[in-house]
Structures are given as C-alpha cells and as structure tokens.
Amino acid sequence: MAAPTREHSAQDTRQRLMDVAVRLFSQRSFAGTSLQMIADELGVTKAAVYHHFHTREELLIAIIEPVRTQMRATVEEAEALRGTHARAERMLAAFIDITVRNRALIAVLAVDPGVIDMLRAHFEINDMIERQLKLLADVQPGPAGVISAGLVLAGIAAATGPNRMVDYDDETLRRHLMEAGRRALGLRAPRRPAA
Amino acid sequence: MAAPTREHSAQDTRQRLMDVAVRLFSQRSFAGTSLQMIADELGVTKAAVYHHFHTREELLIAIIEPVRTQMRATVEEAEALRGTHARAERMLAAFIDITVRNRALIAVLAVDPGVIDMLRAHFEINDMIERQLKLLADVQPGPAGVISAGLVLAGIAAATGPNRMVDYDDETLRRHLMEAGRRALGLRAPRRPAA
Amino acid sequence: MAAPTREHSAQDTRQRLMDVAVRLFSQRSFAGTSLQMIADELGVTKAAVYHHFHTREELLIAIIEPVRTQMRATVEEAEALRGTHARAERMLAAFIDITVRNRALIAVLAVDPGVIDMLRAHFEINDMIERQLKLLADVQPGPAGVISAGLVLAGIAAATGPNRMVDYDDETLRRHLMEAGRRALGLRAPRRPAA
Amino acid sequence: MAAPTREHSAQDTRQRLMDVAVRLFSQRSFAGTSLQMIADELGVTKAAVYHHFHTREELLIAIIEPVRTQMRATVEEAEALRGTHARAERMLAAFIDITVRNRALIAVLAVDPGVIDMLRAHFEINDMIERQLKLLADVQPGPAGVISAGLVLAGIAAATGPNRMVDYDDETLRRHLMEAGRRALGLRAPRRPAA
DNA sequence: ACGTACGGGACGGCCCGTTTGT
DNA sequence: ACAAACGGGCCGTCCCGTACGT
C-alpha cells in the first residue's frame, strides 16, 4: 500500500466529512447541526469544510446524491415491469434494500422538514414520491392502497432511523421489513420454489 | 363565562402560541424554528412569548403534555388487559386515534431528534416506547414481532405528518391505518358482529 | 425638560448610530466598514445595532432617505421652472446647498460603488441622475453640455468629501462652488442688483 | 518573437490580473473586492494570484505605479514653467489626459477611502495632491482658487468613473473636460492661432 | 400582559495568507 | 506557473434571555 503523502488523502477528507455529517444530521436534525460540530467531530476547521463544500446545502446534496440516483433508477425499473404485484414487490424490495444499506441517512431524508424543503427546491422530488407511492398503492384500490403505502414507506424509513433497530443485522432487518411490508400492502409472497 | 377584557384572553394567547409552535415545528423542525418566527407568525413580540414560556423547551413540554398523558394512560390500560391480541389491538387503536387527532404534532414528537433528546432528558420516555413496542411485538415471536411493531408505530406517526395524507378525513385515515396496521402485525380483525 | 429615563433615549441611539455610520462610511467606504466598527465607535454591541437596523443595507437606506427626498423635490421644482438658465441655476444652487449641509454623506452616496449598486437595486436612482444631469446640461448643446454637467455634479460631490475643504465654513464653500459651477456650465450670474 | 510555451505568457497573466482588478475595484470598491473575485473573474485560483502578488496591497500598488509616476512627472514639469496661467494650463491638460487614458482607474484612486489610506501609508501622496491643487488654485486668489481647483480635479476624476461618460470617445471627452475646466478655473483659452 | 431596548454569544459564510505538491 | 488543501479569524445575521417600563 503506497503511503498517501499526507496523513489522509484529500478525497478521503471529503468522504469523511460526508460521513460525520450524516451521523450528526440523523442525531440532531439538519437544522440542529452546525458546521462547527461537523468540523470539530472530524478535527478540522470550518475553513476546511468550506474548501470542500461552500455551503451546508451543498454538503447535504452531495450526501444525498447516491441515494437519489438509486431511488430514481429503482422507480424506473419497477414502472417498466408488468403486473401490479410485480411492480409493488420490486419497489418494496429495493426501497428496503436501499434504506437498510443507508440506515441513518434515509431517516433524515424522509422526515426532516429542513431537508425535504431543500430537496424540493432543487429536484423534482414530489414527483418521485408520488411514483413510489403509486407503485405500492396500486395493490389495493382507493384510500386503502394509498394509506397502506404511506404507512409502509414512512415506516420503513423512520423505523431504521438512529437508535432504533440497532441490534439487528442488515439481513434480518431486511427480511422482516419485507414480510411486514408485504402483509400491510396485501402482497402475497411470490411463489419462487422454482427459483 | 366572565367576559374576556381584551380581544382575546390571556389563556387564549397561550393556546395560540402552542398551536403556531406545533405547526412551525412540524414544518421546519424543532431546531429550525426560532422564538422569533413563532412570535412573528402570531403577530406578537418575543417578550410576549417569554411571558408565557420562559424557554423554548418549556413551550415544547407544554405542547407535548396532553399527548404524553394520553399515551401513558393508553399503555397502562392496554397492559391491564388479558390476551396478547387484545392488548395489541387496544394499543394500536389508541395510538392511531391519538395520532390522527394530533396529526402534525406526533410526527414531530416521533421523529425529530431534537425533540426526542429533550424528552429523554425530562421523562422516562424510553421506557414508554419499550412498553408500546412490546405490546405490539408480542403478537409475533422474535425479531419478526419487534420489527413489525417498529414499522407500524413509526409508519403511523410519520405518515400522518405534514403534507402527507392531507386529503383524507380523520375517520377514513383511522380505519385504513388500523387495517394496514393489523395486517402488518398479524392481528386478525376482532369478531365483533354483535357490536 | 423632563430628563429621559435612561442615559439617552432610544430614538437618540438610533440617530447616533446613523451619525457614526455616515462618518465611518465616508472614511473607510461602505464595504470597508463593519458593523463591529460602528458598534464599537458608539460603545454598544452589534446586537444593539441589529435591534434598530436588521441589516447593514437597512441602515444605509435610513441614512440616505432624507437626502433622497430633498434631491427628488429639488429636481421636480427645477423642472417646473421656465427657462433653461433658470432651471439650471435652481438645480445647481440646491445641489450645492444639500451637499454642503451633508458634507460627508454626499461623497459616499455619489461615488461609492457599493452604495450606488444598492441604491439602484431599491430606487429609480438612474432616472434621478439623468434628470439632474439634463437640467444642467441643457445650458450648452451637445456633448459640451453633458460633460460640463457631469464634471460639475461629480466635482461638487467629491470635493466636499472627507479631508477636503475642511477649513472652509459652509457659507464660503457654497458661494465659491456656486461661482465655479456657473462658470463651468456657462451660466451668467443672475442679475439681482436689488438683492 | 520567441513563442510563448503556454496559451499566454507569465507576464501576460500578471497584466491581466491587474486589469481585472482595476475593473472590479472600480465596480465594487477596493474593500469590497476579494482576491477570490479577482481569481474567479480570470478563471484561475487564488494561489495563482498569490504567485504574482503576495498581498492585495501589493497588487494595488503595482496597478497604481504607472499613474503615480506620470502624475509626479507632470507636476514637476508644470512647476518648472513660468507664469501662473501656463502652469495651470499644463497641469490641467496633463491631468485630463492621464485620467481619460485610465478612465476606471483614476476614479478609484481619487475617491476610494481604502485606496487613499493605503497610498498615504506608502507614499508622500498628500504633498503631491497639495502641489496639484496649488498649481490650479493660483489662477484665482484666496478660497475661490482652492475651491475651484478642488471641484475641477475631483470632478474630472469622478466624472470619468464607471458607468459615466461611457458614450464619448477619448478625444471628445478630453476636449470638453478641458474647456469646462478652464472656465471653472478662470483660465483664458491660450492663443494658439499659429499652431 | 405585553413592548422596547439591549447583552452575550453562536451561526453560516467567506476572507486572506501559507504550505505543499505538481 | 499554477492547483489543492487548510488555518485562523472576521463578517453580517440572528439567536435566546433579560431588565425595565407601561
């Protein structure tokens, strides 16, 4: 391993900034987390943070970017499938997968009003939420479908948040979220004995 | 009713402060809402706010108080029942009822890290959450129960938050949340043909 | 004179803030003057400044307001007169009078780019300048008129600035600026033998 | 011409830095212009600026240098002449010439307090101004001379500033400034029928 | 019961200057 | 000749809390 010239490379610092930011955002909310806290937590000055992200908003967007991309791809894939149940099944599985792999982050994205406002200002996030909701809601007709879908999406996101479900590993969490989600939505478990 | 001397009585001002605070907290998060915003929204000065609540924390606690009381009573009632299903059924119904009647508020209480921290500092809130969770989790054994219960509680709270489910009246929302919750938890609908 | 309850009244503080701000702006330019300097100079904190003016821009606008009003009135009065020379004479005299009575201030208003930008953003200042210029420029035809008028207006404003002309009293300054201005513009001294 | 290895030579970069600095200084005042703005405007990093000028002050001095030299030479030449009128005539003509050829720059030098302070700290600029003023003021006795001279010098400098007199070419501007200046100072047009 | 005036302090943003590496 | 990274510090804004007056 060729030693990086400095103690840690520049790219590394940028990534570490994003990591501690996610942790702090999820622990203290976006509005409740100052740049000073982030800098202190990492042992650098605010100026170093500024070097990588000129505004707190920019930092947040950089953090969100990968999840946003995955989410969009998932929605488009699911919408391309035939069959209401197949679409819901795919959407649900992918949503859980992304959420579990980014535990702390999703809770922030999904429920922090400050974050949601900012997302709305920069992206067509409303449309994306509508489409996610519709994919799950179509399993049941009328309000029942929409309300079930809302409960499931919000529940998955919020339940994996900080301090909750910490004592389950990813695989366990995924399986049981999937089962509970299927039941709430009225999805039969897919028959994959042949698979 | 003694005639209020001014346009609105003092008690009224206090209540209106709490109402706008709830709305703002749910729209901008607790940490993102200043006393100035609350005062401006109501058309008074910060000093007027200070007259009723000496700190922002005090204001939050006053807001939360009724919900906390109802929640505690509900848990105790449910725990007094016999039968796992009956207990879960009662807890779920009461939780949904309280949540729907205090839509915006619960979303803040349940997911805002700043609020949760403060609650933890003042009350034995962890214990209360554990008991709620257990009441619902006992329907299924092992992780399946806990994870389902977590999804349902978090989902109900978060799904009724601001900008979501706004186009359903309380009764509709309650009924479908109940059904979806029952399914997720594995609760059979109670046979009340006689009711 | 009933003594004001405090050491100095609130209105007084507001006025004193504006006074020290004018002095500092003219000594260090608008962009080069921090709120800290202003607060220190007056022996209060930045928060006290904030109480009276929520932004630095707001402070500047309050300072400028009286001059802006006088200037506008002057232009309208002058435009209402008949005769090119009479109009120019009136405009010139009033401009000098206002400038001399607000020595430091005008220099800032007229030449500080930061100030001019801000004025342009809030008022129809370009129009006002055009009209002032035209009133003086009409005495001579073509570029000669415009350039003379520009030199005179800018010269009066800048010459009365800080550190210049400090050793002349208002009356002396006014008279000689008037004479030099008339000559530059090609205005004959008005025949007021009876005056 | 030895081919410059890169797109533009080092000397070129240095000169372009000074050019954009002048433009920005005149548009936003000296104190209101950061090194970052200058670097951005030219599409380089701050480090590149730092490479050429270690401080903002150093940059300003380099910009000013040629004008300062010309101005000094002019004053000395004018003072060497015999006859009050001849001296004033020469000073005025040269001042206008230098100003018009460096339109934006002179306005900054002459009226920006931050610039003036810095100049005073490094050069004997007060002495230079006094001598310029005296050369023009001597045409008329007493306060009339000084005030006229002040108006003319300040007026020429400020009138050629940014956004003013932009639609006149150098030659036109020069001629009319000269005529207006002569009139203000009480200088007869020199009899050069033979020239 | 509420407004006015203000202190003390922290916020996000951005500055200038410098080191280190190409 | 230039870029990347960062320290230390100041900026304007705005915060919460309080003393005082009505």
Coordinates of N, CA and C in Angstrom, one line a residue, chain A residues 26 29 37 45 66 84 100 107 109 113 117 123 146 164 193 195:
Chain A
S26 N -28.5 12.9 11.5 CA -29.5 12.0 11.9 C -29.7 12.0 13.5
S29 N -30.8 16.4 13.8 CA -31.6 17.0 12.7 C -30.6 18.0 11.9
M37 N -19.9 21.9 14.6 CA -19.9 20.5 15.1 C -19.3 19.5 14.2
T45 N -10.9 22.5 10.8 CA -11.6 23.8 11.0 C -12.8 24.0 10.0
P66 N -26.1 9.9 -4.1 CA -26.1 8.5 -4.5 C -27.5 7.8 -4.2
T84 N -49.3 -5.4 -11.5 CA -49.3 -4.6 -10.3 C -48.5 -5.1 -9.2
V100 N -31.9 0.0 4.2 CA -31.1 -0.7 5.2 C -29.6 -0.4 5.0
A107 N -33.5 8.0 7.2 CA -34.4 8.6 8.2 C -34.4 10.2 8.1
L109 N -33.5 12.0 5.4 CA -34.1 12.4 4.1 C -35.6 12.4 4.2
P113 N -37.9 18.1 8.0 CA -38.6 19.1 7.2 C -37.5 20.0 6.5
D117 N -37.6 20.4 2.4 CA -37.7 21.7 1.8 C -36.6 21.9 0.8
F123 N -34.8 19.6 -6.7 CA -35.1 18.5 -7.6 C -36.6 18.3 -7.7
V146 N -53.5 3.8 -0.8 CA -52.6 5.0 -0.6 C -52.2 5.0 0.8
R164 N -32.9 3.1 16.7 CA -33.9 2.0 16.6 C -33.3 0.9 15.8
P193 N -40.6 -21.2 -5.5 CA -40.0 -22.5 -5.2 C -39.0 -22.9 -6.3
A195 N -37.3 -21.0 -8.2 CA -36.1 -20.1 -8.2 C -35.1 -20.7 -7.2

